[in-house]
């Protein structure tokens, strides 16, 4: 694998702006293997309309093994209400999706395990 582009997509109607650190974690060895993003921002919703945010991370060849040796993504959030009074309800959410674009040389075989 030469390079990986990760798109971290967020959609929320929570009344917070989020500061987020994105970490890769190896749970077998209990170690953070890489930091994908530091102090990235996710836009919150203060009007009830869902807001989309995206964090794009390019993982170059020198970091690929650190990421591939991880089996978890840790999202570390800091919340900011921008001094608004907020009310939470059970219908509000923060949705998260990850997409990967992988560039490689040669053949890649996938196992069904």
Short mmCIF file of N, CA and C in Angstrom, two decimals:
data_model
loop_
_atom_site.label_atom_id
_atom_site.label_comp_id
_atom_site.label_asym_id
_atom_site.label_seq_id
_atom_site.Cartn_x
_atom_site.Cartn_y
_atom_site.Cartn_z
N UNK A 1 0.86 -1.17 0.00
CA UNK A 1 0.00 0.00 0.00
C UNK A 1 0.90 1.23 0.00
N UNK A 2 0.69 2.09 -0.99
CA UNK A 2 1.49 3.31 -1.11
C UNK A 2 0.90 4.48 -0.35
N UNK A 3 -0.44 4.59 -0.39
CA UNK A 3 -1.07 5.75 0.20
C UNK A 3 -2.55 5.45 0.47
N UNK A 4 -3.07 6.05 1.52
CA UNK A 4 -4.49 5.90 1.86
C UNK A 4 -5.05 7.30 2.10
N UNK A 5 -6.18 7.60 1.45
CA UNK A 5 -6.92 8.81 1.75
C UNK A 5 -8.17 8.41 2.52
N UNK A 6 -8.34 8.95 3.71
CA UNK A 6 -9.52 8.67 4.52
C UNK A 6 -10.43 9.88 4.53
N UNK A 7 -11.70 9.66 4.26
CA UNK A 7 -12.73 10.69 4.41
C UNK A 7 -13.53 10.34 5.65
N UNK A 8 -13.47 11.18 6.66
CA UNK A 8 -14.24 11.00 7.88
C UNK A 8 -15.42 11.97 7.79
N UNK A 9 -16.60 11.42 7.60
CA UNK A 9 -17.80 12.22 7.37
C UNK A 9 -18.68 12.22 8.61
N UNK A 10 -19.13 13.42 9.00
CA UNK A 10 -19.96 13.60 10.18
C UNK A 10 -21.24 14.32 9.78
N UNK A 11 -22.34 13.94 10.39
CA UNK A 11 -23.62 14.61 10.20
C UNK A 11 -24.27 14.71 11.58
N UNK A 12 -24.62 15.92 11.99
CA UNK A 12 -25.15 16.07 13.35
C UNK A 12 -26.21 17.16 13.43
N UNK A 13 -27.12 16.95 14.37
CA UNK A 13 -28.05 18.01 14.75
C UNK A 13 -27.91 18.33 16.24
N UNK A 14 -26.78 17.92 16.83
CA UNK A 14 -26.50 18.26 18.22
C UNK A 14 -26.07 19.72 18.32
N UNK A 15 -26.47 20.41 19.38
CA UNK A 15 -26.15 21.83 19.52
C UNK A 15 -24.77 22.08 20.14
N UNK A 16 -23.75 21.48 19.53
CA UNK A 16 -22.37 21.66 19.95
C UNK A 16 -21.50 21.78 18.71
N UNK A 17 -20.48 22.59 18.77
CA UNK A 17 -19.36 22.46 17.85
C UNK A 17 -18.40 21.49 18.51
N UNK A 18 -17.77 20.66 17.72
CA UNK A 18 -16.88 19.65 18.25
C UNK A 18 -15.46 19.95 17.81
N UNK A 19 -14.55 19.92 18.75
CA UNK A 19 -13.13 19.80 18.44
C UNK A 19 -12.83 18.32 18.54
N UNK A 20 -12.12 17.77 17.58
CA UNK A 20 -11.91 16.33 17.60
C UNK A 20 -10.46 15.99 17.27
N UNK A 21 -9.94 15.05 18.03
CA UNK A 21 -8.67 14.40 17.72
C UNK A 21 -9.01 12.99 17.24
N UNK A 22 -8.39 12.57 16.14
CA UNK A 22 -8.66 11.24 15.58
C UNK A 22 -7.38 10.42 15.71
N UNK A 23 -7.49 9.32 16.46
CA UNK A 23 -6.33 8.49 16.77
C UNK A 23 -6.55 7.07 16.28
N UNK A 24 -5.49 6.44 15.81
CA UNK A 24 -5.53 5.01 15.48
C UNK A 24 -4.98 4.25 16.68
N UNK A 25 -5.62 3.12 17.00
CA UNK A 25 -5.31 2.39 18.23
C UNK A 25 -5.17 0.91 17.96
N UNK A 26 -4.13 0.31 18.50
CA UNK A 26 -3.90 -1.14 18.44
C UNK A 26 -4.35 -1.71 19.78
N UNK A 27 -5.53 -2.35 19.79
CA UNK A 27 -6.10 -2.82 21.07
C UNK A 27 -5.36 -4.04 21.62
N UNK A 28 -4.71 -4.80 20.78
CA UNK A 28 -3.97 -5.96 21.28
C UNK A 28 -2.78 -5.52 22.12
N UNK A 29 -2.08 -4.47 21.67
CA UNK A 29 -0.92 -3.98 22.40
C UNK A 29 -1.24 -2.75 23.25
N UNK A 30 -2.50 -2.29 23.21
CA UNK A 30 -2.95 -1.16 24.00
C UNK A 30 -2.09 0.09 23.77
N UNK A 31 -1.94 0.46 22.47
CA UNK A 31 -1.09 1.59 22.14
C UNK A 31 -1.72 2.39 20.99
N UNK A 32 -1.60 3.71 21.08
CA UNK A 32 -1.98 4.59 19.98
C UNK A 32 -0.87 4.49 18.94
N UNK A 33 -1.23 4.15 17.70
CA UNK A 33 -0.22 3.96 16.66
C UNK A 33 -0.02 5.18 15.79
N UNK A 34 -1.03 6.06 15.71
CA UNK A 34 -0.89 7.25 14.88
C UNK A 34 -1.99 8.25 15.23
N UNK A 35 -1.72 9.50 14.99
CA UNK A 35 -2.71 10.57 15.12
C UNK A 35 -3.07 11.04 13.72
N UNK A 36 -4.34 10.85 13.34
CA UNK A 36 -4.77 11.24 12.00
C UNK A 36 -5.15 12.70 11.92
N UNK A 37 -5.70 13.25 13.00
CA UNK A 37 -6.10 14.65 13.02
C UNK A 37 -6.03 15.17 14.44
N UNK A 38 -5.59 16.40 14.57
CA UNK A 38 -5.54 17.07 15.88
C UNK A 38 -6.34 18.36 15.79
N UNK A 39 -7.21 18.56 16.75
CA UNK A 39 -8.01 19.78 16.83
C UNK A 39 -8.79 20.08 15.54
N UNK A 40 -9.27 19.03 14.90
CA UNK A 40 -10.16 19.22 13.74
C UNK A 40 -11.51 19.72 14.24
N UNK A 41 -12.30 20.32 13.37
CA UNK A 41 -13.58 20.92 13.77
C UNK A 41 -14.74 20.22 13.09
N UNK A 42 -15.79 19.98 13.87
CA UNK A 42 -17.07 19.48 13.35
C UNK A 42 -18.12 20.51 13.72
N UNK A 43 -18.82 20.97 12.72
CA UNK A 43 -19.82 22.03 12.93
C UNK A 43 -21.07 21.45 13.58
N UNK A 44 -21.51 22.09 14.64
CA UNK A 44 -22.75 21.69 15.32
C UNK A 44 -23.94 22.40 14.73
N UNK A 45 -25.12 22.02 15.21
CA UNK A 45 -26.37 22.60 14.74
C UNK A 45 -27.04 23.34 15.88
N UNK A 46 -27.23 24.63 15.71
CA UNK A 46 -27.91 25.42 16.73
C UNK A 46 -29.31 25.82 16.28
N UNK A 47 -29.72 25.34 15.09
CA UNK A 47 -31.04 25.68 14.56
C UNK A 47 -31.89 24.44 14.27
N UNK A 48 -31.42 23.25 14.69
CA UNK A 48 -32.17 22.02 14.47
C UNK A 48 -31.97 21.37 13.11
N UNK A 49 -31.25 22.03 12.22
CA UNK A 49 -30.98 21.48 10.89
C UNK A 49 -29.64 20.74 10.93
N UNK A 50 -29.63 19.50 10.40
CA UNK A 50 -28.39 18.71 10.44
C UNK A 50 -27.29 19.40 9.65
N UNK A 51 -26.10 19.37 10.21
CA UNK A 51 -24.92 19.97 9.59
C UNK A 51 -23.91 18.87 9.25
N UNK A 52 -23.33 18.98 8.06
CA UNK A 52 -22.33 18.02 7.62
C UNK A 52 -20.94 18.62 7.74
N UNK A 53 -20.00 17.80 8.16
CA UNK A 53 -18.59 18.18 8.22
C UNK A 53 -17.77 17.00 7.73
N UNK A 54 -16.61 17.31 7.18
CA UNK A 54 -15.74 16.26 6.67
C UNK A 54 -14.30 16.56 7.07
N UNK A 55 -13.60 15.51 7.47
CA UNK A 55 -12.17 15.59 7.73
C UNK A 55 -11.51 14.65 6.73
N UNK A 56 -10.59 15.17 5.94
CA UNK A 56 -9.89 14.35 4.95
C UNK A 56 -8.44 14.20 5.41
N UNK A 57 -7.99 12.95 5.45
CA UNK A 57 -6.64 12.65 5.93
C UNK A 57 -5.91 11.84 4.86
N UNK A 58 -4.73 12.30 4.48
CA UNK A 58 -3.88 11.52 3.57
C UNK A 58 -2.81 10.84 4.39
N UNK A 59 -2.76 9.51 4.27
CA UNK A 59 -1.78 8.71 4.99
C UNK A 59 -0.74 8.26 3.97
N UNK A 60 0.45 8.81 4.08
CA UNK A 60 1.50 8.52 3.12
C UNK A 60 2.23 7.23 3.49
N UNK A 61 3.05 6.79 2.56
CA UNK A 61 3.71 5.48 2.68
C UNK A 61 4.46 5.30 3.99
N UNK A 62 5.05 6.36 4.53
CA UNK A 62 5.81 6.24 5.77
C UNK A 62 4.92 5.99 6.99
N UNK A 63 3.60 6.24 6.87
CA UNK A 63 2.67 6.05 8.00
C UNK A 63 1.71 4.89 7.79
N UNK A 64 1.68 4.30 6.61
CA UNK A 64 0.69 3.28 6.29
C UNK A 64 0.72 2.12 7.27
N UNK A 65 1.91 1.60 7.60
CA UNK A 65 1.99 0.44 8.50
C UNK A 65 1.43 0.74 9.88
N UNK A 66 1.61 1.97 10.37
CA UNK A 66 1.06 2.34 11.67
C UNK A 66 -0.47 2.23 11.66
N UNK A 67 -1.06 2.70 10.57
CA UNK A 67 -2.52 2.67 10.46
C UNK A 67 -3.02 1.25 10.24
N UNK A 68 -2.36 0.50 9.37
CA UNK A 68 -2.80 -0.87 9.09
C UNK A 68 -2.61 -1.81 10.27
N UNK A 69 -1.73 -1.46 11.20
CA UNK A 69 -1.54 -2.28 12.40
C UNK A 69 -2.52 -1.90 13.52
N UNK A 70 -3.44 -1.01 13.23
CA UNK A 70 -4.44 -0.59 14.21
C UNK A 70 -5.76 -1.31 13.93
N UNK A 71 -6.53 -1.50 14.97
CA UNK A 71 -7.84 -2.13 14.78
C UNK A 71 -8.98 -1.28 15.35
N UNK A 72 -8.66 -0.07 15.78
CA UNK A 72 -9.66 0.84 16.34
C UNK A 72 -9.37 2.27 15.90
N UNK A 73 -10.44 3.06 15.80
CA UNK A 73 -10.32 4.51 15.64
C UNK A 73 -10.89 5.14 16.89
N UNK A 74 -10.12 6.00 17.53
CA UNK A 74 -10.58 6.71 18.71
C UNK A 74 -10.90 8.15 18.30
N UNK A 75 -12.11 8.58 18.61
CA UNK A 75 -12.51 9.97 18.39
C UNK A 75 -12.57 10.63 19.77
N UNK A 76 -11.72 11.60 19.99
CA UNK A 76 -11.63 12.32 21.26
C UNK A 76 -12.23 13.71 21.06
N UNK A 77 -13.41 13.96 21.67
CA UNK A 77 -14.16 15.18 21.42
C UNK A 77 -14.02 16.20 22.54
N UNK A 78 -14.02 17.47 22.15
CA UNK A 78 -14.20 18.60 23.07
C UNK A 78 -15.43 19.34 22.55
N UNK A 79 -16.36 19.67 23.44
CA UNK A 79 -17.62 20.30 23.04
C UNK A 79 -17.60 21.78 23.31
N UNK A 80 -18.24 22.55 22.41
CA UNK A 80 -18.35 24.00 22.56
C UNK A 80 -19.77 24.41 22.17
N UNK A 81 -20.49 24.98 23.10
CA UNK A 81 -21.88 25.41 22.83
C UNK A 81 -21.94 26.84 22.32
N UNK A 82 -20.80 27.50 22.17
CA UNK A 82 -20.74 28.91 21.76
C UNK A 82 -21.61 29.79 22.65
N UNK A 83 -21.69 29.45 23.92
CA UNK A 83 -22.45 30.19 24.93
C UNK A 83 -23.96 30.14 24.72
N UNK A 84 -24.44 29.24 23.85
CA UNK A 84 -25.88 29.04 23.69
C UNK A 84 -26.41 28.19 24.84
N UNK A 85 -27.64 28.45 25.25
CA UNK A 85 -28.31 27.52 26.14
C UNK A 85 -28.75 26.35 25.27
N UNK A 86 -28.43 25.14 25.67
CA UNK A 86 -28.76 23.99 24.83
C UNK A 86 -29.73 23.06 25.53
N UNK A 87 -30.56 22.42 24.73
CA UNK A 87 -31.48 21.39 25.20
C UNK A 87 -31.24 20.16 24.34
N UNK A 88 -31.04 19.03 24.99
CA UNK A 88 -30.81 17.78 24.28
C UNK A 88 -32.07 16.93 24.30
N UNK A 89 -32.26 16.15 23.21
CA UNK A 89 -33.35 15.18 23.20
C UNK A 89 -32.86 13.89 22.55
N UNK A 90 -33.63 12.84 22.71
CA UNK A 90 -33.23 11.52 22.23
C UNK A 90 -33.16 11.40 20.72
N UNK A 91 -33.77 12.31 19.98
CA UNK A 91 -33.77 12.23 18.52
C UNK A 91 -32.51 12.84 17.91
N UNK A 92 -31.74 13.60 18.67
CA UNK A 92 -30.53 14.21 18.14
C UNK A 92 -29.42 13.16 18.04
N UNK A 93 -28.52 13.36 17.08
CA UNK A 93 -27.48 12.35 16.88
C UNK A 93 -26.24 12.96 16.24
N UNK A 94 -25.17 12.21 16.32
CA UNK A 94 -23.94 12.48 15.59
C UNK A 94 -23.65 11.22 14.80
N UNK A 95 -23.80 11.30 13.48
CA UNK A 95 -23.54 10.15 12.60
C UNK A 95 -22.11 10.26 12.07
N UNK A 96 -21.45 9.11 11.92
CA UNK A 96 -20.05 9.06 11.52
C UNK A 96 -19.86 7.96 10.50
N UNK A 97 -19.16 8.26 9.41
CA UNK A 97 -18.82 7.26 8.39
C UNK A 97 -17.38 7.48 7.95
N UNK A 98 -16.72 6.38 7.59
CA UNK A 98 -15.34 6.44 7.10
C UNK A 98 -15.30 5.82 5.71
N UNK A 99 -14.67 6.53 4.78
CA UNK A 99 -14.43 6.01 3.43
C UNK A 99 -12.94 6.02 3.19
N UNK A 100 -12.44 5.01 2.49
CA UNK A 100 -11.00 4.93 2.23
C UNK A 100 -10.75 4.77 0.73
N UNK A 101 -9.77 5.50 0.25
CA UNK A 101 -9.27 5.37 -1.11
C UNK A 101 -7.83 4.89 -0.96
N UNK A 102 -7.56 3.67 -1.41
CA UNK A 102 -6.25 3.05 -1.20
C UNK A 102 -5.52 2.95 -2.53
N UNK A 103 -4.28 3.43 -2.56
CA UNK A 103 -3.43 3.30 -3.73
C UNK A 103 -2.31 2.31 -3.40
N UNK A 104 -2.11 1.37 -4.31
CA UNK A 104 -1.15 0.31 -4.04
C UNK A 104 -0.47 -0.12 -5.33
N UNK A 105 0.64 -0.81 -5.19
CA UNK A 105 1.33 -1.46 -6.31
C UNK A 105 1.09 -2.95 -6.21
N UNK A 106 0.75 -3.59 -7.29
CA UNK A 106 0.60 -5.04 -7.30
C UNK A 106 -0.83 -5.48 -7.03
N UNK A 107 -0.96 -6.72 -6.64
CA UNK A 107 -2.26 -7.35 -6.39
C UNK A 107 -2.55 -7.37 -4.90
N UNK A 108 -3.82 -7.21 -4.57
CA UNK A 108 -4.26 -7.29 -3.18
C UNK A 108 -5.28 -8.41 -3.09
N UNK A 109 -5.08 -9.32 -2.14
CA UNK A 109 -6.02 -10.42 -1.93
C UNK A 109 -6.72 -10.19 -0.60
N UNK A 110 -8.05 -10.39 -0.61
CA UNK A 110 -8.84 -10.22 0.59
C UNK A 110 -9.31 -11.58 1.06
N UNK A 111 -9.29 -11.78 2.36
CA UNK A 111 -9.74 -13.02 2.96
C UNK A 111 -11.17 -12.84 3.46
N UNK A 112 -11.91 -13.92 3.52
CA UNK A 112 -13.28 -13.88 4.04
C UNK A 112 -13.34 -14.14 5.53
N UNK A 113 -12.20 -14.16 6.21
CA UNK A 113 -12.15 -14.44 7.66
C UNK A 113 -12.57 -13.25 8.45
#
